[in-house]
Amino acid sequence: MKPSPAPLVTALELTLRCPCRCQTCGSRAGAPRKGELSHDEWVKVISDIADLGCKRLTLLGGEPLLYPGWAELVQAARERDLSVDLISSGQGVDESVASTMRDCGLGSVTVSVDGLAETHDAQRRVSGCFEQAMRAIRRIDRAGLKVGVTSQVNRGNLSQLEALAPLLEEAGVLGWQLQLTLPMGRAEDHTQLTLPPEQMPALLHELRRLARRQGLRPHITDNLGYCTQDDSELRTIQGGFPRPWLGCRAGLDVLGIMSDGRVKGCLALPDLCVEGNVRQEAIATLWNDPNRYGYNRQYTPEQLSGSCASCDKSQRCRGGCLATAYAMHGRPGQSSHCFRLHTG
């Protein structure tokens, strides 16, 4: 498949530092990576991304707010007409930080909330983490920024989504996205949390109930769902344009840069999918080389296995999320958690 001339969105992992030690963390965040990019290197990355033609950046970690120059990087990106959003645990967001988020030019902030208070704190392994996240949401909302929430769904919180919805709505959340906890990173040590395939019907039932509620409704992200009759409805951001599943976009119009300069088509992919490093090669070279990101750019139906190989939706779906396939099966082209597989 032919890639876009430039990534539509590039995710920058500013640092792997994090105040939490989440059981569900796919990258084992906590301590910084060895040899993280300097501020000047990040400024150059942003300039090169803008020169390539990308128009949107997502800043994340770890905890991006633990990178000392995060606000200056947002300003540098805005000077190049890049829109910028940021994903945070919410820890350390006081009124001053919320004002800085607004003043430096962030377009929106997404805060991670993974269940009700006891569950969230247990999975994040930080006492009071839930209350701090909710305070952060309110502070960001009062500062005049759009604020959303991302929630991982697993055995520990599936039953809490309905109770969580009104709490998020009251705090000022405008958008709420859900993704599966995958057995990768630190979550490999806590596989009891991962939803097994047989619980996909229960998750789909819950999503369909939540889709009918008044007010805030969640939408699903790339690592779950696929090709049910209401897939587009469940996947579309509330108030946004319809967004059906069109296959994984890693290396086609999405790019990720790790805090030590390594480049992937998507930051959720395993390290075997690293395509190079911005310290050794220009970003334009890393993007324009047709021999990289082969899982998508050289995709053929022969990559599919299991039920995906015989599915009549495979031409569009291409086996679902690549990161999920690698985490669950060690290779692309197979989905054991597809909604359609379990519900018809």
mmCIF file of C-alpha atoms in Angstrom, residues 65-228:
data_model
loop_
_atom_site.group_PDB
_atom_site.id
_atom_site.type_symbol
_atom_site.label_atom_id
_atom_site.label_comp_id
_atom_site.label_asym_id
_atom_site.label_seq_id
_atom_site.Cartn_x
_atom_site.Cartn_y
_atom_site.Cartn_z
ATOM 1 C CA LEU A 65 5.077 16.888 31.578
ATOM 2 C CA LEU A 66 8.238 15.479 33.217
ATOM 3 C CA TYR A 67 10.189 16.602 30.153
ATOM 4 C CA PRO A 68 11.399 20.061 31.285
ATOM 5 C CA GLY A 69 10.978 21.831 27.943
ATOM 6 C CA TRP A 70 7.584 20.498 26.888
ATOM 7 C CA ALA A 71 5.971 23.943 26.639
ATOM 8 C CA GLU A 72 8.859 25.287 24.529
ATOM 9 C CA LEU A 73 8.483 22.336 22.155
ATOM 10 C CA VAL A 74 4.775 23.085 21.791
ATOM 11 C CA GLN A 75 5.633 26.693 20.955
ATOM 12 C CA ALA A 76 8.244 25.578 18.419
ATOM 13 C CA ALA A 77 5.666 23.337 16.762
ATOM 14 C CA ARG A 78 3.023 26.070 16.708
ATOM 15 C CA GLU A 79 5.507 28.426 15.039
ATOM 16 C CA ARG A 80 5.635 25.880 12.194
ATOM 17 C CA ASP A 81 1.818 25.697 12.032
ATOM 18 C CA LEU A 82 1.650 22.237 13.577
ATOM 19 C CA SER A 83 -1.337 21.493 15.789
ATOM 20 C CA VAL A 84 -0.313 19.829 19.033
ATOM 21 C CA ASP A 85 -2.107 17.692 21.586
ATOM 22 C CA LEU A 86 -0.723 16.038 24.700
ATOM 23 C CA ILE A 87 -1.520 12.836 26.623
ATOM 24 C CA SER A 88 -0.882 12.909 30.383
ATOM 25 C CA SER A 89 -1.520 10.958 33.564
ATOM 26 C CA GLY A 90 -2.679 14.245 35.072
ATOM 27 C CA GLN A 91 -0.169 13.994 37.895
ATOM 28 C CA GLY A 92 1.335 17.380 38.743
ATOM 29 C CA VAL A 93 -1.211 19.421 36.801
ATOM 30 C CA ASP A 94 -1.898 22.424 39.015
ATOM 31 C CA GLU A 95 -3.493 25.721 37.972
ATOM 32 C CA SER A 96 -0.156 27.056 36.740
ATOM 33 C CA VAL A 97 0.507 24.027 34.537
ATOM 34 C CA ALA A 98 -3.011 24.193 33.122
ATOM 35 C CA SER A 99 -2.498 27.876 32.251
ATOM 36 C CA THR A 100 0.844 27.056 30.610
ATOM 37 C CA MET A 101 -0.865 24.360 28.553
ATOM 38 C CA ARG A 102 -3.265 26.976 27.226
ATOM 39 C CA ASP A 103 -0.715 29.749 26.742
ATOM 40 C CA CYS A 104 1.892 27.666 24.902
ATOM 41 C CA GLY A 105 -0.627 26.714 22.231
ATOM 42 C CA LEU A 106 -1.776 23.181 22.969
ATOM 43 C CA GLY A 107 -4.939 22.312 21.088
ATOM 44 C CA SER A 108 -6.166 19.688 23.537
ATOM 45 C CA VAL A 109 -5.085 17.491 26.427
ATOM 46 C CA THR A 110 -6.048 13.870 27.047
ATOM 47 C CA VAL A 111 -5.853 12.479 30.589
ATOM 48 C CA SER A 112 -5.627 8.752 31.304
ATOM 49 C CA VAL A 113 -8.349 7.381 33.612
ATOM 50 C CA ASP A 114 -8.553 3.608 33.969
ATOM 51 C CA GLY A 115 -11.560 2.978 36.187
ATOM 52 C CA LEU A 116 -13.105 4.241 39.398
ATOM 53 C CA ALA A 117 -10.844 5.526 42.168
ATOM 54 C CA GLU A 118 -9.810 2.271 43.845
ATOM 55 C CA THR A 119 -9.271 0.457 40.558
ATOM 56 C CA HIS A 120 -7.445 3.343 38.900
ATOM 57 C CA ASP A 121 -5.094 3.805 41.854
ATOM 58 C CA ALA A 122 -4.398 0.071 42.066
ATOM 59 C CA GLN A 123 -3.626 -0.265 38.359
ATOM 60 C CA ARG A 124 -1.523 2.921 38.382
ATOM 61 C CA ARG A 125 0.121 1.902 41.678
ATOM 62 C CA VAL A 126 -0.112 5.461 43.037
ATOM 63 C CA SER A 127 -2.363 6.358 45.962
ATOM 64 C CA GLY A 128 -4.655 9.294 45.149
ATOM 65 C CA CYS A 129 -3.888 9.080 41.439
ATOM 66 C CA PHE A 130 -7.579 9.074 40.461
ATOM 67 C CA GLU A 131 -8.409 12.230 42.403
ATOM 68 C CA GLN A 132 -5.376 13.994 40.956
ATOM 69 C CA ALA A 133 -6.402 12.984 37.433
ATOM 70 C CA MET A 134 -9.933 14.313 37.992
ATOM 71 C CA ARG A 135 -8.562 17.575 39.426
ATOM 72 C CA ALA A 136 -6.322 17.878 36.380
ATOM 73 C CA ILE A 137 -9.306 17.455 34.058
ATOM 74 C CA ARG A 138 -11.214 20.203 35.842
ATOM 75 C CA ARG A 139 -8.219 22.544 35.845
ATOM 76 C CA ILE A 140 -7.543 22.039 32.151
ATOM 77 C CA ASP A 141 -11.229 22.579 31.380
ATOM 78 C CA ARG A 142 -11.289 25.803 33.441
ATOM 79 C CA ALA A 143 -8.187 27.004 31.604
ATOM 80 C CA GLY A 144 -10.239 26.892 28.413
ATOM 81 C CA LEU A 145 -8.667 23.859 26.738
ATOM 82 C CA LYS A 146 -10.462 20.913 25.244
ATOM 83 C CA VAL A 147 -9.925 17.931 27.532
ATOM 84 C CA GLY A 148 -10.499 14.266 26.788
ATOM 85 C CA VAL A 149 -9.932 10.961 28.541
ATOM 86 C CA THR A 150 -8.399 7.717 27.392
ATOM 87 C CA SER A 151 -9.187 4.513 29.275
ATOM 88 C CA GLN A 152 -7.680 1.075 28.968
ATOM 89 C CA VAL A 153 -10.306 -1.654 29.242
ATOM 90 C CA ASN A 154 -9.481 -4.853 31.079
ATOM 91 C CA ARG A 155 -10.907 -7.375 33.535
ATOM 92 C CA GLY A 156 -10.441 -4.944 36.401
ATOM 93 C CA ASN A 157 -12.590 -2.134 35.036
ATOM 94 C CA LEU A 158 -14.970 -3.422 32.356
ATOM 95 C CA SER A 159 -17.863 -3.384 34.820
ATOM 96 C CA GLN A 160 -17.068 0.217 35.874
ATOM 97 C CA LEU A 161 -17.400 2.029 32.550
ATOM 98 C CA GLU A 162 -21.053 2.959 33.037
ATOM 99 C CA ALA A 163 -20.376 4.414 36.504
ATOM 100 C CA LEU A 164 -17.304 6.263 35.243
ATOM 101 C CA ALA A 165 -19.112 8.046 32.404
ATOM 102 C CA PRO A 166 -21.071 10.622 34.473
ATOM 103 C CA LEU A 167 -18.001 11.417 36.605
ATOM 104 C CA LEU A 168 -15.985 12.263 33.507
ATOM 105 C CA GLU A 169 -18.846 14.247 32.015
ATOM 106 C CA GLU A 170 -19.284 16.325 35.168
ATOM 107 C CA ALA A 171 -15.549 17.112 35.213
ATOM 108 C CA GLY A 172 -15.692 18.627 31.721
ATOM 109 C CA VAL A 173 -14.551 15.781 29.469
ATOM 110 C CA LEU A 174 -15.545 16.293 25.823
ATOM 111 C CA GLY A 175 -14.246 13.044 24.337
ATOM 112 C CA TRP A 176 -13.623 9.592 25.778
ATOM 113 C CA GLN A 177 -11.673 6.884 23.992
ATOM 114 C CA LEU A 178 -11.353 3.232 24.968
ATOM 115 C CA GLN A 179 -8.598 0.778 24.134
ATOM 116 C CA LEU A 180 -7.752 -2.770 25.164
ATOM 117 C CA THR A 181 -5.030 -3.479 27.686
ATOM 118 C CA LEU A 182 -2.503 -5.518 25.711
ATOM 119 C CA PRO A 183 -0.053 -8.065 27.176
ATOM 120 C CA MET A 184 3.043 -6.019 26.441
ATOM 121 C CA GLY A 185 5.547 -4.091 28.534
ATOM 122 C CA ARG A 186 4.670 -4.157 32.227
ATOM 123 C CA ALA A 187 1.280 -5.628 31.357
ATOM 124 C CA GLU A 188 3.109 -8.854 30.457
ATOM 125 C CA ASP A 189 3.609 -9.237 34.214
ATOM 126 C CA HIS A 190 -0.129 -8.795 34.857
ATOM 127 C CA THR A 191 -1.783 -10.860 32.157
ATOM 128 C CA GLN A 192 -4.661 -11.620 34.519
ATOM 129 C CA LEU A 193 -5.959 -8.157 33.562
ATOM 130 C CA THR A 194 -6.091 -8.810 29.819
ATOM 131 C CA LEU A 195 -9.579 -9.523 28.521
ATOM 132 C CA PRO A 196 -9.711 -12.981 26.914
ATOM 133 C CA PRO A 197 -11.399 -13.434 23.524
ATOM 134 C CA GLU A 198 -14.514 -14.927 25.106
ATOM 135 C CA GLN A 199 -15.224 -11.617 26.861
ATOM 136 C CA MET A 200 -15.474 -9.666 23.595
ATOM 137 C CA PRO A 201 -19.261 -10.155 23.384
ATOM 138 C CA ALA A 202 -19.638 -8.688 26.885
ATOM 139 C CA LEU A 203 -17.454 -5.720 25.940
ATOM 140 C CA LEU A 204 -19.405 -5.129 22.737
ATOM 141 C CA HIS A 205 -22.678 -5.320 24.670
ATOM 142 C CA GLU A 206 -21.393 -2.718 27.127
ATOM 143 C CA LEU A 207 -20.203 -0.436 24.325
ATOM 144 C CA ARG A 208 -23.575 -0.616 22.614
ATOM 145 C CA ARG A 209 -25.327 0.278 25.879
ATOM 146 C CA LEU A 210 -22.989 3.220 26.432
ATOM 147 C CA ALA A 211 -23.545 4.393 22.860
ATOM 148 C CA ARG A 212 -27.209 4.959 23.732
ATOM 149 C CA ARG A 213 -26.628 7.059 26.859
ATOM 150 C CA GLN A 214 -27.331 10.771 26.890
ATOM 151 C CA GLY A 215 -24.284 12.988 27.240
ATOM 152 C CA LEU A 216 -20.723 11.680 27.111
ATOM 153 C CA ARG A 217 -20.290 8.456 25.152
ATOM 154 C CA PRO A 218 -17.012 6.605 24.532
ATOM 155 C CA HIS A 219 -15.520 5.723 21.171
ATOM 156 C CA ILE A 220 -13.201 2.806 20.498
ATOM 157 C CA THR A 221 -9.649 3.179 19.240
ATOM 158 C CA ASP A 222 -7.639 1.137 16.786
ATOM 159 C CA ASN A 223 -6.839 -1.874 18.942
ATOM 160 C CA LEU A 224 -10.367 -3.239 19.237
ATOM 161 C CA GLY A 225 -13.570 -3.671 17.276
ATOM 162 C CA TYR A 226 -13.655 -4.334 13.513
ATOM 163 C CA CYS A 227 -16.388 -4.726 10.957
ATOM 164 C CA THR A 228 -19.544 -5.118 13.029
#
